[in-house]
Amino acid sequence: MLPIYLASSSPRRKMLLEQLGLPFTVVPPDVEEEEHDGLPPRKLVEALAAKKARAVAPAISRGLVLAADTVVVFQDRVLGKPAGPREAAFMLSLLSGNEHEVYTGLAVMEKPSGRLVVTHECTRVRFRTLEEEEIARYVATGEPLDKAGAYAAQGLGAIFIAGIKGCYFNVVGLPLARLARVLREFGVDPLKCFLEK
């Protein structure tokens, strides 16, 4: 099996990839996640994921480089990681009582061939109505400050989610079903690898 390199410093993506039982090495990309004005969300996350994969690829001689990027979108407005507590509270007030989309771009690059597959996943999430006081308390925990859309579905933010349509793991940051399909394009089948251990 080709070695797998996760181009991410996210502990959530590391945890999700571990669920597949595949051995991998974490290689954080040295890139700025700047906004690409004018790009629709699906193209934005695909471009950022591809950028991360390309940033790590030169350090790899052989294997698969896996990268991802996640954004929250509310009424065509991209909500990345909040700049601070005030912006986090503002984002949560926007999401309160409403539906939004979570997009994750996924890029897998093979070395040394340079073959690159880029795709994305979209999940709809519905929040219950939040009280100002609970928004303030949640922001005070610090959890939303490094999360796209200012919440963590796998953490305390779960108490705000009234419903999800689509891939839950996409909301956490790595759509596992789509990833498995992409890996199979490169000859890596997680189930087969597990059984052959």
Short mmCIF file of C-alpha atoms in Angstrom, two decimals:
data_model
loop_
_atom_site.label_atom_id
_atom_site.label_comp_id
_atom_site.label_asym_id
_atom_site.label_seq_id
_atom_site.Cartn_x
_atom_site.Cartn_y
_atom_site.Cartn_z
CA MET A 1 0.00 0.00 0.00
CA LEU A 2 1.16 3.52 -0.77
CA PRO A 3 2.19 5.55 2.31
CA ILE A 4 -0.41 8.16 3.29
CA TYR A 5 0.47 11.67 4.43
CA LEU A 6 -2.16 13.87 6.08
CA ALA A 7 -1.51 17.49 5.15
CA SER A 8 -3.22 18.91 8.23
CA SER A 9 -2.48 19.92 11.81
CA SER A 10 -6.14 19.40 12.77
CA PRO A 11 -6.56 16.91 15.62
CA ARG A 12 -10.12 16.28 14.37
CA ARG A 13 -8.96 15.20 10.90
CA LYS A 14 -6.26 13.03 12.47
CA MET A 15 -8.87 11.35 14.69
CA LEU A 16 -11.25 10.76 11.76
CA LEU A 17 -8.53 9.31 9.53
CA GLU A 18 -7.53 6.98 12.37
CA GLN A 19 -11.10 5.58 12.26
CA LEU A 20 -10.31 4.07 8.85
CA GLY A 21 -7.48 2.08 10.38
CA LEU A 22 -4.98 3.17 7.74
CA PRO A 23 -1.42 4.00 8.78
CA PHE A 24 -0.49 7.61 8.00
CA THR A 25 1.96 10.37 8.83
CA VAL A 26 0.93 13.93 9.69
CA VAL A 27 2.74 16.62 7.69
CA PRO A 28 1.22 20.05 8.45
CA PRO A 29 1.15 22.34 5.38
CA ASP A 30 2.79 25.75 5.60
CA VAL A 31 0.11 27.75 3.80
CA GLU A 32 -2.07 30.76 4.44
CA GLU A 33 -5.79 30.03 4.21
CA GLU A 34 -6.62 33.32 2.54
CA GLU A 35 -10.05 33.97 1.11
CA HIS A 36 -10.58 33.60 -2.64
CA ASP A 37 -13.07 36.35 -3.36
CA GLY A 38 -15.75 35.49 -5.85
CA LEU A 39 -15.33 31.72 -5.75
CA PRO A 40 -18.44 29.71 -4.87
CA PRO A 41 -17.99 27.70 -1.63
CA ARG A 42 -17.44 24.34 -3.37
CA LYS A 43 -14.68 25.83 -5.54
CA LEU A 44 -13.19 27.71 -2.58
CA VAL A 45 -12.75 24.59 -0.42
CA GLU A 46 -11.46 22.58 -3.38
CA ALA A 47 -8.88 25.28 -4.18
CA LEU A 48 -7.71 25.50 -0.57
CA ALA A 49 -7.49 21.70 -0.18
CA ALA A 50 -5.47 21.43 -3.42
CA LYS A 51 -3.19 24.23 -2.23
CA LYS A 52 -2.46 22.34 1.00
CA ALA A 53 -1.74 19.11 -0.88
CA ARG A 54 0.62 20.91 -3.27
CA ALA A 55 2.41 22.56 -0.34
CA VAL A 56 3.25 19.21 1.26
CA ALA A 57 3.89 17.21 -1.95
CA PRO A 58 7.51 18.40 -2.56
CA ALA A 59 8.56 16.82 0.75
CA ILE A 60 7.17 13.42 -0.27
CA SER A 61 8.96 11.11 -2.68
CA ARG A 62 6.33 8.37 -2.83
CA GLY A 63 2.81 8.07 -1.48
CA LEU A 64 -0.55 9.82 -1.22
CA VAL A 65 -0.90 13.34 0.17
CA LEU A 66 -4.35 13.95 1.64
CA ALA A 67 -5.59 17.49 2.36
CA ALA A 68 -8.92 19.04 3.31
CA ASP A 69 -10.47 22.43 3.98
CA THR A 70 -13.83 23.17 5.62
CA VAL A 71 -16.04 26.27 5.63
CA VAL A 72 -19.51 27.03 6.94
CA VAL A 73 -21.85 28.90 4.58
CA PHE A 74 -24.92 30.84 5.69
CA GLN A 75 -27.02 32.55 3.02
CA ASP A 76 -24.06 32.59 0.58
CA ARG A 77 -21.80 34.09 3.25
CA VAL A 78 -18.64 32.07 3.98
CA LEU A 79 -17.92 31.75 7.69
CA GLY A 80 -14.37 30.63 8.33
CA LYS A 81 -12.62 30.64 11.71
CA PRO A 82 -13.65 33.67 13.80
CA ALA A 83 -11.03 36.35 14.42
CA GLY A 84 -11.97 36.49 18.11
CA PRO A 85 -14.77 36.09 20.66
CA ARG A 86 -16.93 38.91 19.28
CA GLU A 87 -16.90 37.50 15.77
CA ALA A 88 -17.59 34.01 17.13
CA ALA A 89 -20.67 35.30 18.97
CA PHE A 90 -21.82 37.10 15.83
CA MET A 91 -21.48 33.95 13.72
CA LEU A 92 -23.45 31.90 16.24
CA SER A 93 -26.21 34.51 16.30
CA LEU A 94 -26.46 34.24 12.51
CA LEU A 95 -26.75 30.44 12.66
CA SER A 96 -29.28 30.49 15.53
CA GLY A 97 -32.63 29.04 14.43
CA ASN A 98 -31.46 28.66 10.83
CA GLU A 99 -30.06 26.15 8.37
CA HIS A 100 -26.57 26.44 6.93
CA GLU A 101 -24.23 24.37 4.78
CA VAL A 102 -20.85 22.90 5.64
CA TYR A 103 -18.50 22.38 2.69
CA THR A 104 -15.30 20.37 2.86
CA GLY A 105 -12.88 20.27 -0.02
CA LEU A 106 -10.85 17.08 -0.36
CA ALA A 107 -7.62 16.72 -2.34
CA VAL A 108 -5.51 13.59 -2.79
CA MET A 109 -2.22 13.80 -4.69
CA GLU A 110 -0.11 10.81 -5.68
CA LYS A 111 3.66 11.05 -5.70
CA PRO A 112 5.73 10.78 -7.77
CA SER A 113 3.15 10.85 -10.61
CA GLY A 114 1.59 14.15 -9.47
CA ARG A 115 -1.91 12.85 -10.19
CA LEU A 116 -4.41 14.97 -8.24
CA VAL A 117 -8.06 14.23 -7.46
CA VAL A 118 -10.07 17.10 -5.96
CA THR A 119 -13.68 16.92 -4.83
CA HIS A 120 -15.99 18.24 -2.11
CA GLU A 121 -18.84 17.29 0.20
CA CYS A 122 -21.77 19.45 1.35
CA THR A 123 -23.89 18.85 4.45
CA ARG A 124 -26.91 20.85 5.63
CA VAL A 125 -27.06 21.63 9.35
CA ARG A 126 -30.01 23.11 11.26
CA PHE A 127 -29.46 24.97 14.54
CA ARG A 128 -32.07 25.36 17.22
CA THR A 129 -32.74 28.91 18.41
CA LEU A 130 -29.97 30.02 20.77
CA GLU A 131 -30.25 32.42 23.68
CA GLU A 132 -27.73 35.25 23.90
CA GLU A 133 -26.60 34.04 27.31
CA GLU A 134 -25.79 30.53 26.08
CA ILE A 135 -23.92 31.95 23.08
CA ALA A 136 -21.82 34.00 25.51
CA ARG A 137 -21.18 30.97 27.72
CA TYR A 138 -20.21 28.81 24.74
CA VAL A 139 -17.81 31.45 23.42
CA ALA A 140 -16.29 31.69 26.92
CA THR A 141 -15.32 27.99 26.70
CA GLY A 142 -12.92 28.87 23.87
CA GLU A 143 -14.13 25.96 21.74
CA PRO A 144 -15.53 28.05 18.85
CA LEU A 145 -12.43 30.21 18.37
CA ASP A 146 -10.57 27.87 16.01
CA LYS A 147 -13.56 26.31 14.25
CA ALA A 148 -15.15 27.26 10.93
CA GLY A 149 -18.54 28.78 11.69
CA ALA A 150 -17.58 29.09 15.37
CA TYR A 151 -18.82 25.70 16.55
CA ALA A 152 -17.65 22.11 16.92
CA ALA A 153 -20.21 19.42 16.08
CA GLN A 154 -18.05 16.85 17.87
CA GLY A 155 -17.80 19.00 21.01
CA LEU A 156 -20.03 21.22 23.12
CA GLY A 157 -21.44 22.75 19.92
CA ALA A 158 -23.38 19.52 19.42
CA ILE A 159 -26.05 20.82 21.81
CA PHE A 160 -27.01 23.49 19.25
CA ILE A 161 -27.63 21.10 16.35
CA ALA A 162 -31.29 20.26 15.76
CA GLY A 163 -30.70 18.25 12.58
CA ILE A 164 -28.17 17.21 9.95
CA LYS A 165 -28.83 16.22 6.34
CA GLY A 166 -25.81 14.55 4.79
CA CYS A 167 -22.45 13.37 6.09
CA TYR A 168 -21.87 14.08 9.80
CA PHE A 169 -18.12 13.50 9.45
CA ASN A 170 -18.04 16.26 6.84
CA VAL A 171 -19.23 18.69 9.53
CA VAL A 172 -16.37 17.56 11.76
CA GLY A 173 -13.89 18.17 8.93
CA LEU A 174 -13.29 15.02 6.87
CA PRO A 175 -16.04 13.28 4.83
CA LEU A 176 -15.01 9.66 5.33
CA ALA A 177 -17.32 8.01 2.78
CA ARG A 178 -16.15 10.34 0.01
CA LEU A 179 -12.53 9.96 1.11
CA ALA A 180 -12.80 6.17 0.91
CA ARG A 181 -14.14 6.45 -2.65
CA VAL A 182 -11.23 8.71 -3.65
CA LEU A 183 -8.66 6.44 -2.01
CA ARG A 184 -10.02 3.48 -3.98
CA GLU A 185 -9.21 5.43 -7.17
CA PHE A 186 -5.58 5.17 -6.07
CA GLY A 187 -5.82 1.46 -5.23
CA VAL A 188 -6.28 1.92 -1.48
CA ASP A 189 -9.38 0.16 -0.09
CA PRO A 190 -9.74 0.78 3.68
CA LEU A 191 -11.79 -2.40 4.25
CA LYS A 192 -9.37 -4.58 2.30
CA CYS A 193 -6.41 -3.04 4.13
CA PHE A 194 -8.08 -3.70 7.48
CA LEU A 195 -8.73 -7.36 6.67
CA GLU A 196 -5.16 -7.85 5.45
CA LYS A 197 -3.58 -6.61 8.69
#
